[in-house]
Each structure stands twice: as C-alpha cells, then as structure tokens.
Tab-separated table of C-alpha atoms and ligand atoms in Angstrom:
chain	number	residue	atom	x	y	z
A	139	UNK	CA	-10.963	13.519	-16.299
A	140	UNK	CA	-13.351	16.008	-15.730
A	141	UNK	CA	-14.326	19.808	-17.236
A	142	UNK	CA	-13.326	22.516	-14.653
A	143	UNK	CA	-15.114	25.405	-16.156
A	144	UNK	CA	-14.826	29.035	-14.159
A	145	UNK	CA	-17.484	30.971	-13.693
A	146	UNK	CA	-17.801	34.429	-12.780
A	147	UNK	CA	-21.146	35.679	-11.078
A	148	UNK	CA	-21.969	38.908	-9.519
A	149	UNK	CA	-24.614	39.336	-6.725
A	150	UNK	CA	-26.717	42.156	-6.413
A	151	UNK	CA	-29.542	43.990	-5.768
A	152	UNK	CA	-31.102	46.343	-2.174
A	153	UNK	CA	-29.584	46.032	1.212
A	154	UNK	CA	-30.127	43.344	3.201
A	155	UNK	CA	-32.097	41.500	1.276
A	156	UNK	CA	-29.895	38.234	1.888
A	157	UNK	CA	-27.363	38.312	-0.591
A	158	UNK	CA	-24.703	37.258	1.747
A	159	UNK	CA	-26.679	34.742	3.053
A	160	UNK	CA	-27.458	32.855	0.244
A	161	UNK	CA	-23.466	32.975	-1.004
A	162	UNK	CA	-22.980	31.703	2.953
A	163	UNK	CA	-25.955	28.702	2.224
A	164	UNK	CA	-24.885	28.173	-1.241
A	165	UNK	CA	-20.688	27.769	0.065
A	166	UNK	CA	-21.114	26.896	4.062
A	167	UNK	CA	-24.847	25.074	4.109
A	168	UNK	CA	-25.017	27.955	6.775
A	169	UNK	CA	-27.337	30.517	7.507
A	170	UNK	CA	-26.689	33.924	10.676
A	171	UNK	CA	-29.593	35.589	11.541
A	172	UNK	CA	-27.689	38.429	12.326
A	173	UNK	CA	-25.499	39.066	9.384
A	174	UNK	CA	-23.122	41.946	9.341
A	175	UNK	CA	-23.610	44.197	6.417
A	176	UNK	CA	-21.107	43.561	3.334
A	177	UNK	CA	-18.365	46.335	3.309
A	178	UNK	CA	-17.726	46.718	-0.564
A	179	UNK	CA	-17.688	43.144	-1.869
A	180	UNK	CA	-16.297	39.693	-0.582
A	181	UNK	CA	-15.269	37.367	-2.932
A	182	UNK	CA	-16.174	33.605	-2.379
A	183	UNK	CA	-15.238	30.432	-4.250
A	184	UNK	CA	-17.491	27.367	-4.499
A	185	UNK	CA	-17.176	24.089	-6.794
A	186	UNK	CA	-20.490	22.590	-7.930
A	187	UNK	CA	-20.908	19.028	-10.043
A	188	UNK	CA	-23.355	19.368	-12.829
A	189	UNK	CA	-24.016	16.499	-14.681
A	190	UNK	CA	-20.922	16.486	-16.894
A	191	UNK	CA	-18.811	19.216	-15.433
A	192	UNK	CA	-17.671	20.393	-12.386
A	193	UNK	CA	-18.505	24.162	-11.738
A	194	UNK	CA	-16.757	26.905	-9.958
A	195	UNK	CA	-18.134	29.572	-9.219
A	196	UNK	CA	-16.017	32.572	-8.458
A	197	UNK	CA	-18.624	35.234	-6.817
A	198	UNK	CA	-18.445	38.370	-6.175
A	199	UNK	CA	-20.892	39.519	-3.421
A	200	UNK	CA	-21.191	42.999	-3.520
A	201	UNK	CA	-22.741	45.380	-1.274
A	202	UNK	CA	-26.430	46.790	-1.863
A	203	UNK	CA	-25.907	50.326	-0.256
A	204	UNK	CA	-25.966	53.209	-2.711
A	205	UNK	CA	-22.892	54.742	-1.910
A	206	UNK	CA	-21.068	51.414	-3.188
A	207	UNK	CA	-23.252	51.785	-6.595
A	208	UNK	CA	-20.444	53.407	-8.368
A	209	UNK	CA	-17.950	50.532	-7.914
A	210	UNK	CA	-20.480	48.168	-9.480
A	211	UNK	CA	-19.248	48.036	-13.130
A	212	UNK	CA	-15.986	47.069	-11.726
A	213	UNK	CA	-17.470	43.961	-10.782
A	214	UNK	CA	-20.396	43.168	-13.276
A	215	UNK	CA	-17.713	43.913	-16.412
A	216	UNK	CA	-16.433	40.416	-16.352
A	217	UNK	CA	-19.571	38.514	-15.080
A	218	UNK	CA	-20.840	36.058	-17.298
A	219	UNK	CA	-23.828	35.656	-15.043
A	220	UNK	CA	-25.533	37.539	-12.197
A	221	UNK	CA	-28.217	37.271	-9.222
A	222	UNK	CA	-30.149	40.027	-8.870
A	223	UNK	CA	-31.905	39.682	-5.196
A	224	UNK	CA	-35.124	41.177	-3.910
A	225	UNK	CA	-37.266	40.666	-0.585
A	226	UNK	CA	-40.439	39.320	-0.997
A	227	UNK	CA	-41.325	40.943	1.937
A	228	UNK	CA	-40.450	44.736	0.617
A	229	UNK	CA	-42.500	45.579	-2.657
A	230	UNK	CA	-39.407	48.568	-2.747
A	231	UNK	CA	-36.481	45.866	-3.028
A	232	UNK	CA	-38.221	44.436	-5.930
A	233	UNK	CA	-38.056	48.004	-7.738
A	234	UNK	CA	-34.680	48.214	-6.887
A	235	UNK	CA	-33.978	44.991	-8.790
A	236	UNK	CA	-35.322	45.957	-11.909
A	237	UNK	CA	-32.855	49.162	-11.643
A	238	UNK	CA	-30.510	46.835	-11.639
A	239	UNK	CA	-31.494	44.251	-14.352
A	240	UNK	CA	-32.087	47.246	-16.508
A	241	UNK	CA	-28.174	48.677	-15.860
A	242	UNK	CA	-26.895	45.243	-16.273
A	243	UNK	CA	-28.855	44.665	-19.861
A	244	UNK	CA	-27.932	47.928	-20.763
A	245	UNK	CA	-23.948	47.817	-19.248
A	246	UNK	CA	-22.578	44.366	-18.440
A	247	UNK	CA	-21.744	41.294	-20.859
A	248	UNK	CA	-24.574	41.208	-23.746
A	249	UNK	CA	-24.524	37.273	-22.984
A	250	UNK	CA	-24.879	37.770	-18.957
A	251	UNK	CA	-27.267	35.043	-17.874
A	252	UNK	CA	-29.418	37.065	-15.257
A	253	UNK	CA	-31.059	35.558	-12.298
A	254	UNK	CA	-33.732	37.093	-10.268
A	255	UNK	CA	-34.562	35.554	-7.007
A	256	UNK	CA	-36.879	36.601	-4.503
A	257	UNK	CA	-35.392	35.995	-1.226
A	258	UNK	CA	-36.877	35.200	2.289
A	259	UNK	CA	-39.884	33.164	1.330
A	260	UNK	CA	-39.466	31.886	4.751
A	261	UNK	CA	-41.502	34.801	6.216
A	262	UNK	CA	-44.379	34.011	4.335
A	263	UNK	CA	-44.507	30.329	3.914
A	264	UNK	CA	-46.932	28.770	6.468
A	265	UNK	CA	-44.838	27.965	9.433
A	266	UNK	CA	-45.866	24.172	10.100
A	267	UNK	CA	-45.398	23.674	13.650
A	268	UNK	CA	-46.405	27.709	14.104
A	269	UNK	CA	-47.046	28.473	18.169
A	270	UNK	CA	-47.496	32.056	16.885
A	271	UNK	CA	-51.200	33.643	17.581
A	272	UNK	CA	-54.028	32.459	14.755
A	273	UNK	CA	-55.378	35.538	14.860
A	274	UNK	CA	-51.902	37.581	13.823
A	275	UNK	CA	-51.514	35.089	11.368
A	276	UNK	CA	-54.607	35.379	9.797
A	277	UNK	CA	-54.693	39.585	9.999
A	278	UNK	CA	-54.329	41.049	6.243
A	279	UNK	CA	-49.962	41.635	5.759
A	280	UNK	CA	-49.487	40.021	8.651
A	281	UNK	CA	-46.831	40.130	10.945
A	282	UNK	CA	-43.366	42.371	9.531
A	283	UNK	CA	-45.717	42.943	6.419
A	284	UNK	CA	-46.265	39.284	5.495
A	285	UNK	CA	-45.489	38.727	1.725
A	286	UNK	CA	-45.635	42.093	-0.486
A	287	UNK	CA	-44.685	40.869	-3.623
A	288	UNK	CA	-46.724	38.181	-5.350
A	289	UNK	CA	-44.731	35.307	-6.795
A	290	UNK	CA	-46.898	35.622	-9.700
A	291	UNK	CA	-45.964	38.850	-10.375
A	292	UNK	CA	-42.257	39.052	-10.156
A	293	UNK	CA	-42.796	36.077	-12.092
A	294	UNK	CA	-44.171	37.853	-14.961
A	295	UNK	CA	-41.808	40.347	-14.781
A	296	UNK	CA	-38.756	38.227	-14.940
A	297	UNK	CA	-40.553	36.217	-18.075
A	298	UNK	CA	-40.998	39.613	-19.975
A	299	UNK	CA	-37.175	40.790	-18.736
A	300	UNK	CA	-35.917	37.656	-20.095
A	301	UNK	CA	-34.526	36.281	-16.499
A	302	UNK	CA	-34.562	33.305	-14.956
A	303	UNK	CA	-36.495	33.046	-11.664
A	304	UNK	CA	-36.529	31.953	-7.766
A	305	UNK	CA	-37.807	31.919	-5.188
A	306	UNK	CA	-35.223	31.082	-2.073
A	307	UNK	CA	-35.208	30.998	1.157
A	308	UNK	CA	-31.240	31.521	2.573
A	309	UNK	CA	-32.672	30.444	6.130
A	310	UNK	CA	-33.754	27.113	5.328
A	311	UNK	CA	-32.030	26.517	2.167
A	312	UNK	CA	-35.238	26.071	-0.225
A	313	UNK	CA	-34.226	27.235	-4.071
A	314	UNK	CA	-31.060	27.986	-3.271
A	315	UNK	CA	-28.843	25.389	-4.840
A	316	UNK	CA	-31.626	25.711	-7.536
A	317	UNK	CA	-30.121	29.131	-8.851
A	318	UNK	CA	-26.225	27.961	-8.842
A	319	UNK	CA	-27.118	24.518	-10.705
A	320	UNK	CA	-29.449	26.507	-13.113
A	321	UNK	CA	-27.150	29.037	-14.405
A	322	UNK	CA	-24.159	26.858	-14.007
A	323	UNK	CA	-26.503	24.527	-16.643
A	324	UNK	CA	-27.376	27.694	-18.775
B	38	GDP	P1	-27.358	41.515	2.130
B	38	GDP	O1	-27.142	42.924	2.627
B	38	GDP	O2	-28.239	41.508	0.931
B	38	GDP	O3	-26.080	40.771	1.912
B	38	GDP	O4	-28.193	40.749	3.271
B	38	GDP	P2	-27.648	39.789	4.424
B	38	GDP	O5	-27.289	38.457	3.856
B	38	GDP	O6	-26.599	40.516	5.194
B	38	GDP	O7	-28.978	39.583	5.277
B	38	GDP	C1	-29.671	40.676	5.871
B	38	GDP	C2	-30.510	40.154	7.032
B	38	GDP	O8	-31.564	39.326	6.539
B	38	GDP	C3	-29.725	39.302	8.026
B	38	GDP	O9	-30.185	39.580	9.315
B	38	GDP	C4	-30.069	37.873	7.630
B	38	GDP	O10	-29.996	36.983	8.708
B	38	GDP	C5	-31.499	38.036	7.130
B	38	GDP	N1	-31.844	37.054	6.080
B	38	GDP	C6	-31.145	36.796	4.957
B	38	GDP	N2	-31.735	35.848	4.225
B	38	GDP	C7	-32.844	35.479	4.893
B	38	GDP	C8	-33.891	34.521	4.646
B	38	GDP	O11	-33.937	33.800	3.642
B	38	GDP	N3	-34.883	34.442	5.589
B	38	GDP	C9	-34.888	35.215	6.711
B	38	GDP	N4	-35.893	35.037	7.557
B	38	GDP	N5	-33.925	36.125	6.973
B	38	GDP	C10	-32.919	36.253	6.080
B	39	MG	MG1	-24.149	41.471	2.034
C-alpha cells in the first residue's frame, strides 16, 4: 500500500513562454510547436512515483495574458506549490516572473513552494548536428535573439527570492520532470 498524496500546483508567468507545453511534456511526453494560446486555465492531472509516494499533481495551467490577471488568486489560493515560467530568450518574461513571485509571496499560501524555470533552453543550447550558417551562429544574440537571460543570473535571483530553479526545455524534455519530482520531494 502506497501514499497517494494530492497536490495542487499553479502555473504561471508571460505569454507564451511554454507553460502549456511543459504541463503537455510533463503529462503526454509531447511537445506542438504550434501551441494554441490557453483560454483562461486548463486543468490537467498527472501521477508521479517519488521514492516512497506516489504523487498527483492536480495543475492548474493558467493563462499568461493580462486581461486573465484578475482571475489569478482564484487559482493560486489553494496552491501549495507553483511554477513561475520565463523565456530565456526574452530578458522582459523574466521581469514578468518576478511580478509574479512577488504577488504570490505577498498573496498565496505562506508555505507555497515556488519554482522558477527558465524555459526554452533549446534555442540557445548548441544544436549538435546544426546545418544552420557558422557565421549566424557565431553573430553576437544570434538568431531570434539567442539567449537574453544568463542562467547565472536568474540563478541568483531565484537564490535571493528563496525559489527553486530550472532550466527546461518543453521541446526536448531536458529539466522538465526535474521540476515535478523536485517540488513533489519538497
Ligand atoms: P504558454 O502561453 O506559456 O502556455 O506557452 P505555450 O506552451 O502555448 O507555447 C508558446 C509557443 O512556444 C508555442 O509555439 C510552443 O510550441 C513554443 N514552445 C514552448 N516551449 C518551448 C520550448 O521549450 N522550446 C521551443 N523551441 N519552443 C517552445
Ligand atoms: Mg498556455
């Protein structure tokens, strides 16, 4: 016989950022390139084994745009943990992820366990069987802006905001389980 323990988790943070898209790699092992926006929130379900426990996760994946914003308490009220997502290829979505930590110390659960993960390191990981040009590779931002957020800095940030951090990539799957398993643990 086996724990079941439920846990609630909201997902946040700037528009298409990936938020869905983890959810979809974390519950499907899935990934759409061309992923409709979320209307509102969905709510997904996914069980995860942790060493002594089983896991479920009962998300709800809301929708970054601002004219959702004032639903959000109806959804982070009852989270015991969150996922606050940024780009690392948009310096602005990182901002916009610190508005949120900030609401969510200052609003949610006082023992939310807060995630920050910085999302699409796909785009600026060296592509290792790349047939793209050297020299756009090579040029300073690079191609779609290359990486504008230095892992060492959101790093830092989270450390000092008291979050736990990632770096994921919802396209291929790196850090993604990493987060779930993580906070599930915490
Ligand atoms: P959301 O608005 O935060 O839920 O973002 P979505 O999950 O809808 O994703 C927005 C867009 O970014 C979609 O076109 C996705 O295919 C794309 N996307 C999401 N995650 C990644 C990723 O890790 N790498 C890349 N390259 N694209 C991603
Ligand atoms: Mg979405």
């Amino acid at each position: 016989i086996q724990a079941l323990t439920q846990l609630f988790l909201l997902l946040t943070g700037e528009a298409a950022v990936g938020k869905s898209s983890l959810v979809l790699r974390f519950v499907n092992n899935d990934f759409q390139e061309n992923k409709e926006p979320t209307i509102g929130a969905a709510f997904l379900t996914q069980k995860c084994r942790l060493e002594d426990k089983v896991i479920k996760f009962e998300i709800w994946d809301t929708a970054g745009q601002e004219r959702f914003h004032s639903l959000a308490p109806m959804y982070y009220r009852n989270a015991q943990a969150a996922v606050v997502v940024y780009d690392v290829t948009k310096a602005a979505s990182l901002d916009k992820a610190k508005s949120w930590v900030k609401e969510l110390q200052r609003q949610a659960n006082p023992n939310i366990v807060i995630a920050l993960a910085g999302n699409k390191i796909d785009l600026v990981q060296p592509a290792e069987e790349s047939e793209e040009d050297p020299a756009e590779n090579g040029r300073e931002g690079g191609r779609e802006g290359g990486r504008q957020v230095p892992t060492e800095e959101a790093k830092a940030y989270a450390l000092e905001a008291g979050l736990l951090f990632f770096e994921t990539s919802a396209k291929n799957g790196d850090g993604v389980r990493d987060i779930f398993v993580e906070i599930g643990t915490q």
